[in-house]
PDB file of C-alpha atoms in Angstrom:
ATOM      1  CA  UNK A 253     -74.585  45.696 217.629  1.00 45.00           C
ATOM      2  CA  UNK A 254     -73.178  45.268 213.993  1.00 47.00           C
ATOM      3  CA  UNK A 255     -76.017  44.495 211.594  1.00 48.00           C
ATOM      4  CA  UNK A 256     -75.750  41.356 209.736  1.00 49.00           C
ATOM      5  CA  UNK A 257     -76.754  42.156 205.735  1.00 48.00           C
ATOM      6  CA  UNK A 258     -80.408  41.119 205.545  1.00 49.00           C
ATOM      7  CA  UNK A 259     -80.249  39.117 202.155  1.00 44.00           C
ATOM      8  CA  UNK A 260     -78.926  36.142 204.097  1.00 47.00           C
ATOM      9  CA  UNK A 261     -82.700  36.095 205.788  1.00 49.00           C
ATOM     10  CA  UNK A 262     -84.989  37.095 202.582  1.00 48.00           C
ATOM     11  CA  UNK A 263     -88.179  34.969 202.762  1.00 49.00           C
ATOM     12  CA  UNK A 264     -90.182  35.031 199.912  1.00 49.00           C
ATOM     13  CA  UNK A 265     -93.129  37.233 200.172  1.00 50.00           C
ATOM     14  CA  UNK A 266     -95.483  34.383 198.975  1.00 46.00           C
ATOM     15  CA  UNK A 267     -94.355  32.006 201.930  1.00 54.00           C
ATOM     16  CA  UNK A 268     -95.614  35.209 204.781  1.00 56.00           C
ATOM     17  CA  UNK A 269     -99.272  34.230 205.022  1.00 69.00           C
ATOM     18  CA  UNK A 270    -100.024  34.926 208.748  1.00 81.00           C
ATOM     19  CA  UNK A 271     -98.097  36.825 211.322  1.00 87.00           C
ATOM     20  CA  UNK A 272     -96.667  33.272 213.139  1.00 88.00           C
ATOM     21  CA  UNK A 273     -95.240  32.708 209.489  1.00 89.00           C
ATOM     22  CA  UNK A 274     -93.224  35.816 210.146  1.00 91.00           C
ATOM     23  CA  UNK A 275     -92.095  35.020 213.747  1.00 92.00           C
ATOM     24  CA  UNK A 276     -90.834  31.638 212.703  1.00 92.00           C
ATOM     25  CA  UNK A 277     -88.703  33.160 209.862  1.00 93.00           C
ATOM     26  CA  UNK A 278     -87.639  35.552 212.548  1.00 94.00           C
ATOM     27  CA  UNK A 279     -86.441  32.974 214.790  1.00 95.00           C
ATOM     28  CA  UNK A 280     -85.160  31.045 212.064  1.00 94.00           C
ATOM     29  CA  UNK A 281     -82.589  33.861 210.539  1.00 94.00           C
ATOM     30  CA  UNK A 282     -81.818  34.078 214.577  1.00 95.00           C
ATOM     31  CA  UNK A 283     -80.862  30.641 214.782  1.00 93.00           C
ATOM     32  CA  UNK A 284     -79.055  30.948 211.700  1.00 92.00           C
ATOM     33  CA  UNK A 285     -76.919  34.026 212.574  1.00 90.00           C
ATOM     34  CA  UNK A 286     -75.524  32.307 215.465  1.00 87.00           C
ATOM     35  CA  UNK A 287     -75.631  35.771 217.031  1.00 90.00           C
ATOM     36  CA  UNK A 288     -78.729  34.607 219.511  1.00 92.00           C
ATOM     37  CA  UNK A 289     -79.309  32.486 222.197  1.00 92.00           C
ATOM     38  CA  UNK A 290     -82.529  31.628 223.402  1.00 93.00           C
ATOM     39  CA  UNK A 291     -81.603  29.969 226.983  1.00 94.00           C
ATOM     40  CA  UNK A 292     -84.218  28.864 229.673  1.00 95.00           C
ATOM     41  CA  UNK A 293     -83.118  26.973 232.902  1.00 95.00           C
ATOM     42  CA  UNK A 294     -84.427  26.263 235.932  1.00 95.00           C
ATOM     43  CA  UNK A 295     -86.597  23.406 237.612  1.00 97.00           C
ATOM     44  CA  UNK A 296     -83.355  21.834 238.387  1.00 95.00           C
ATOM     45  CA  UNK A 297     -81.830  21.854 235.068  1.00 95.00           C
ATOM     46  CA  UNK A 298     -79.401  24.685 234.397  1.00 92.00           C
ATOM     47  CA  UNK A 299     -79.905  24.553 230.615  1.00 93.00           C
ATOM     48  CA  UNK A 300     -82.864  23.548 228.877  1.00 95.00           C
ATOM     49  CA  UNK A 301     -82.533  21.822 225.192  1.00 94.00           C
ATOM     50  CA  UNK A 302     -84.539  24.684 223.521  1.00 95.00           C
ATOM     51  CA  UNK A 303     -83.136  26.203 220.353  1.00 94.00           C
ATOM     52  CA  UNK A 304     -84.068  29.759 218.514  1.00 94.00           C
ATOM     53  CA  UNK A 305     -85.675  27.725 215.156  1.00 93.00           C
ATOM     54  CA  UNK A 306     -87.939  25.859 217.675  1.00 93.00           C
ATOM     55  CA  UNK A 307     -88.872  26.678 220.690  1.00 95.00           C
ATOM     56  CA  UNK A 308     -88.593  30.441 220.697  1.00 96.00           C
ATOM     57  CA  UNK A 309     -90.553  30.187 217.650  1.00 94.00           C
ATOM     58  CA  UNK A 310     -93.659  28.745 220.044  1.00 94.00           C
ATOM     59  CA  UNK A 311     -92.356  30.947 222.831  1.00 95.00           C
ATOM     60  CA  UNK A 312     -92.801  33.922 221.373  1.00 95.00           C
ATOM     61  CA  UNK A 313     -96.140  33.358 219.391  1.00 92.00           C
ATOM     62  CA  UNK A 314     -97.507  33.103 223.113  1.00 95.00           C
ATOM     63  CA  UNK A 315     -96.212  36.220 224.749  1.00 95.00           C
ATOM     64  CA  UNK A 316     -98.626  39.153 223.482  1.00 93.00           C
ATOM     65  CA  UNK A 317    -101.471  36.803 225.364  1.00 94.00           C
ATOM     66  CA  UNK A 318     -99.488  36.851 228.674  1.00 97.00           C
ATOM     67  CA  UNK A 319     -98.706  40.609 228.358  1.00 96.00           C
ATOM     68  CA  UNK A 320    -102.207  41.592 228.213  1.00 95.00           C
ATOM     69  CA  UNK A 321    -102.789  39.202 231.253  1.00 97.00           C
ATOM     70  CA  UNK A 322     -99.847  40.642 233.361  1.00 97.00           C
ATOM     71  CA  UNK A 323    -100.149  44.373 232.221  1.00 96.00           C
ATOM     72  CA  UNK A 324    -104.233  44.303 233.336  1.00 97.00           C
ATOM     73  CA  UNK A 325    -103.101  42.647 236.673  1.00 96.00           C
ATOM     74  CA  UNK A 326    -103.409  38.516 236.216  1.00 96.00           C
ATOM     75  CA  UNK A 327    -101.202  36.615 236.735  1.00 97.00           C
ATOM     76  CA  UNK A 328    -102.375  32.925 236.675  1.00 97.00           C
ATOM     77  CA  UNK A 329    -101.770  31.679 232.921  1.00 98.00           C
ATOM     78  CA  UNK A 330     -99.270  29.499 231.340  1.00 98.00           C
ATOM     79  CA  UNK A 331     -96.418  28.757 229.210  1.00 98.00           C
ATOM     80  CA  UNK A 332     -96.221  25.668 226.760  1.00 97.00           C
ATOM     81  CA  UNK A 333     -92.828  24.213 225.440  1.00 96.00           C
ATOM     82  CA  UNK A 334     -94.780  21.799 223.491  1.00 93.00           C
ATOM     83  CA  UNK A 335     -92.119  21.156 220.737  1.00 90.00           C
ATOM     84  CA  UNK A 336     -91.092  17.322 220.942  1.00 87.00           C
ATOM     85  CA  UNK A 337     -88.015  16.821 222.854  1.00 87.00           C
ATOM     86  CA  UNK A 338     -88.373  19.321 225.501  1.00 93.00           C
ATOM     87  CA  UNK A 339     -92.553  18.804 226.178  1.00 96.00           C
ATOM     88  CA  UNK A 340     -93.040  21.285 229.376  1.00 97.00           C
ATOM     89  CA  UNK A 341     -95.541  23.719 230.533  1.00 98.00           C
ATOM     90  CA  UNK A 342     -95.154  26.123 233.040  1.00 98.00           C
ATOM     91  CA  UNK A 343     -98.140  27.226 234.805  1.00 98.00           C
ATOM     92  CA  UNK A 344     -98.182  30.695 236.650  1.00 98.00           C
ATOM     93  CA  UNK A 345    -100.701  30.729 239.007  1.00 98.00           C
ATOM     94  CA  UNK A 346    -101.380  33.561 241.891  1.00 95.00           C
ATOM     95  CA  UNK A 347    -100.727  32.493 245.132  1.00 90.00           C
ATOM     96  CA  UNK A 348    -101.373  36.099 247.483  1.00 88.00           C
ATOM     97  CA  UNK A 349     -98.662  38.519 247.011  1.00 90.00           C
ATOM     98  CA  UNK A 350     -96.941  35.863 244.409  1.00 97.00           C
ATOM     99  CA  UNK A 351     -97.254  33.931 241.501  1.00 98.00           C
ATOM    100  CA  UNK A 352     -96.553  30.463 242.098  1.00 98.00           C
ATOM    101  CA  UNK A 353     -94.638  28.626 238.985  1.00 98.00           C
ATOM    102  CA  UNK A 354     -95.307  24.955 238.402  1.00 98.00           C
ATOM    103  CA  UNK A 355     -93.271  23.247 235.748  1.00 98.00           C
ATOM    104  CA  UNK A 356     -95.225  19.898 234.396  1.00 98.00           C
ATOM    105  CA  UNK A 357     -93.167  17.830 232.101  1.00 97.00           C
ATOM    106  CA  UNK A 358     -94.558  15.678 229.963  1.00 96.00           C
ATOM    107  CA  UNK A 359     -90.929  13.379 229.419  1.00 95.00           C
ATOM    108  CA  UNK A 360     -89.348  11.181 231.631  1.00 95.00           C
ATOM    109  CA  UNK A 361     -87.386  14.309 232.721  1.00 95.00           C
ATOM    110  CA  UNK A 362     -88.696  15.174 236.371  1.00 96.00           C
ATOM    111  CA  UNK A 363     -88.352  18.907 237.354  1.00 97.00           C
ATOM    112  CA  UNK A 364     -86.761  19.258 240.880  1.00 96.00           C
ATOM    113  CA  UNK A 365     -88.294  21.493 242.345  1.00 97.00           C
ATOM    114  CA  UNK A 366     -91.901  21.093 240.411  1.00 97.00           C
ATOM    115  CA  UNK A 367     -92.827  24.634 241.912  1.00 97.00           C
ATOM    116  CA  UNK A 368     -91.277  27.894 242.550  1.00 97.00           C
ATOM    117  CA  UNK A 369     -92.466  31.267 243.947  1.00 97.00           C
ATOM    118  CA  UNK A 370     -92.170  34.858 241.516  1.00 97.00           C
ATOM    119  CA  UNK A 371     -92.816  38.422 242.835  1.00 97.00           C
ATOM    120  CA  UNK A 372     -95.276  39.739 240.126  1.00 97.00           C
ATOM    121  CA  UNK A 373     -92.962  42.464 239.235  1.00 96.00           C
ATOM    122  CA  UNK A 374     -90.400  39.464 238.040  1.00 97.00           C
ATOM    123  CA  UNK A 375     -93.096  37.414 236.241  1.00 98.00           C
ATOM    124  CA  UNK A 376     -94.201  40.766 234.518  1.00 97.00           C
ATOM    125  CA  UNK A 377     -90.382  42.402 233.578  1.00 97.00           C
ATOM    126  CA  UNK A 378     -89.551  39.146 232.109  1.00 97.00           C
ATOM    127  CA  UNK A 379     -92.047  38.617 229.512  1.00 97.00           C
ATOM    128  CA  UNK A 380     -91.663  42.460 228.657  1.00 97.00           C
ATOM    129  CA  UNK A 381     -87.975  42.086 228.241  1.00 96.00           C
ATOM    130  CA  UNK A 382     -88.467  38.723 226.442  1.00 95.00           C
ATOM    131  CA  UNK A 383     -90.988  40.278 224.168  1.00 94.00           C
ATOM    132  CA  UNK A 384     -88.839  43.731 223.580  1.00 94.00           C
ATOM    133  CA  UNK A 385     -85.410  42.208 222.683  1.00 95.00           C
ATOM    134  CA  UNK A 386     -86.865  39.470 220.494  1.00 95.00           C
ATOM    135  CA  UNK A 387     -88.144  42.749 218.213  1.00 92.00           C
ATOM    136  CA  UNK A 388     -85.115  44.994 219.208  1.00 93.00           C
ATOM    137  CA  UNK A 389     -82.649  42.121 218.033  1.00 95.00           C
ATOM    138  CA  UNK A 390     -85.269  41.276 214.901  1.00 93.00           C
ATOM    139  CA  UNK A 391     -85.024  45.086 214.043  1.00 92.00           C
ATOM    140  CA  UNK A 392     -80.806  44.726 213.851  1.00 93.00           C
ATOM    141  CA  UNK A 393     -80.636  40.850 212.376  1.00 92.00           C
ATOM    142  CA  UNK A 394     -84.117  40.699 209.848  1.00 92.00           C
ATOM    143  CA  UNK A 395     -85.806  44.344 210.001  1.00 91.00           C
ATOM    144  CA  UNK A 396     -87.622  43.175 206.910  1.00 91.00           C
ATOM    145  CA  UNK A 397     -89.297  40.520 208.768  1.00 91.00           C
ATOM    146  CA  UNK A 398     -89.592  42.484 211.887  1.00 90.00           C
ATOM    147  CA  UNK A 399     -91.701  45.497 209.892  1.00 90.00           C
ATOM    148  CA  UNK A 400     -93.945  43.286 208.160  1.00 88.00           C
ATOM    149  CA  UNK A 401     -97.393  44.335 208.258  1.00 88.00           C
ATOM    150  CA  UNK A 402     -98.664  40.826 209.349  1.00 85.00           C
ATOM    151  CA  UNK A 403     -97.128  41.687 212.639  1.00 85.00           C
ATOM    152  CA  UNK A 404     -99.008  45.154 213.191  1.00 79.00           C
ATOM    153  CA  UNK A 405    -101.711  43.474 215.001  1.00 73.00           C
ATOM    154  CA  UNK A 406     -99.300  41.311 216.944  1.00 72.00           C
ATOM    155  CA  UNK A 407     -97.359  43.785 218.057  1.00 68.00           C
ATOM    156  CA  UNK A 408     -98.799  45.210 221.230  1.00 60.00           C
TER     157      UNK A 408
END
């Protein structure tokens, strides 16, 4: 991957309070490299209206909390797209040998089906591969933003 120069994404310092601050500039120098895609589907709807500025931003924030949860065995949690204009939460729940995925929208949009089954090993390897190629992509795109010391703590 060719690295894009980094001055096109410089956030003043000043404007970094708090380690979301930095993953929101992240996502926002992704949506404005039009090199990334963030793309959910599912639920009957092949692609959702989500957006890297957005609703990876609120994604992303949310994924060290699942990763301790999967990685120490549990799997009932969930997943809020709470931005306006998509408004959905996905609930993971255990259900025996699977986690059980309920999608609760809070538009007029009705997901079809509302549930779906997971193996755990699925649930876990995509929020690991979610949470590694948001910072292997940040590292090529914004490695500024992606080394910030706000984010030592977040970074699990």
């Amino acid at each position: 991957m060719e690295s894009i120069p980094e001055t096109e994404y410089i956030i003043p310092d000043s404007a970094l309070d708090d380690a979301v601050a930095v993953l929101i500039s992240i996502c926002e120098a992704f949506e404005s490299s039009l090199f990334v895609s963030f793309i959910v589907s599912g639920f009957g709807q092949d692609n959702w209206p989500v957006d890297c500025r957005t609703d990876l931003a609120t994604i992303i924030e949310q994924i060290p909390d699942i990763l301790e949860k999967t990685r120490a065995g549990v799997f009932s949690f969930q997943l809020d797209f709470y931005e306006q204009g998509i408004e959905r939460q996905l609930v993971f729940e255990e259900d025996k040998n699977l986690v059980r995925v309920t999608c609760i929208s809070r538009t007029h949009w009705i997901p079809q089906p509302i549930s779906v089954f997971m193996e755990k090993v699925a649930v876990s390897t995509m929020f690991e591969e979610i949470y590694s190629d948001f910072f292997d992509v940040s590292r090529v795109l914004c490695e500024r933003l992606a080394n910030n010391t706000l984010l030592n703590n977040w970074k699990k």
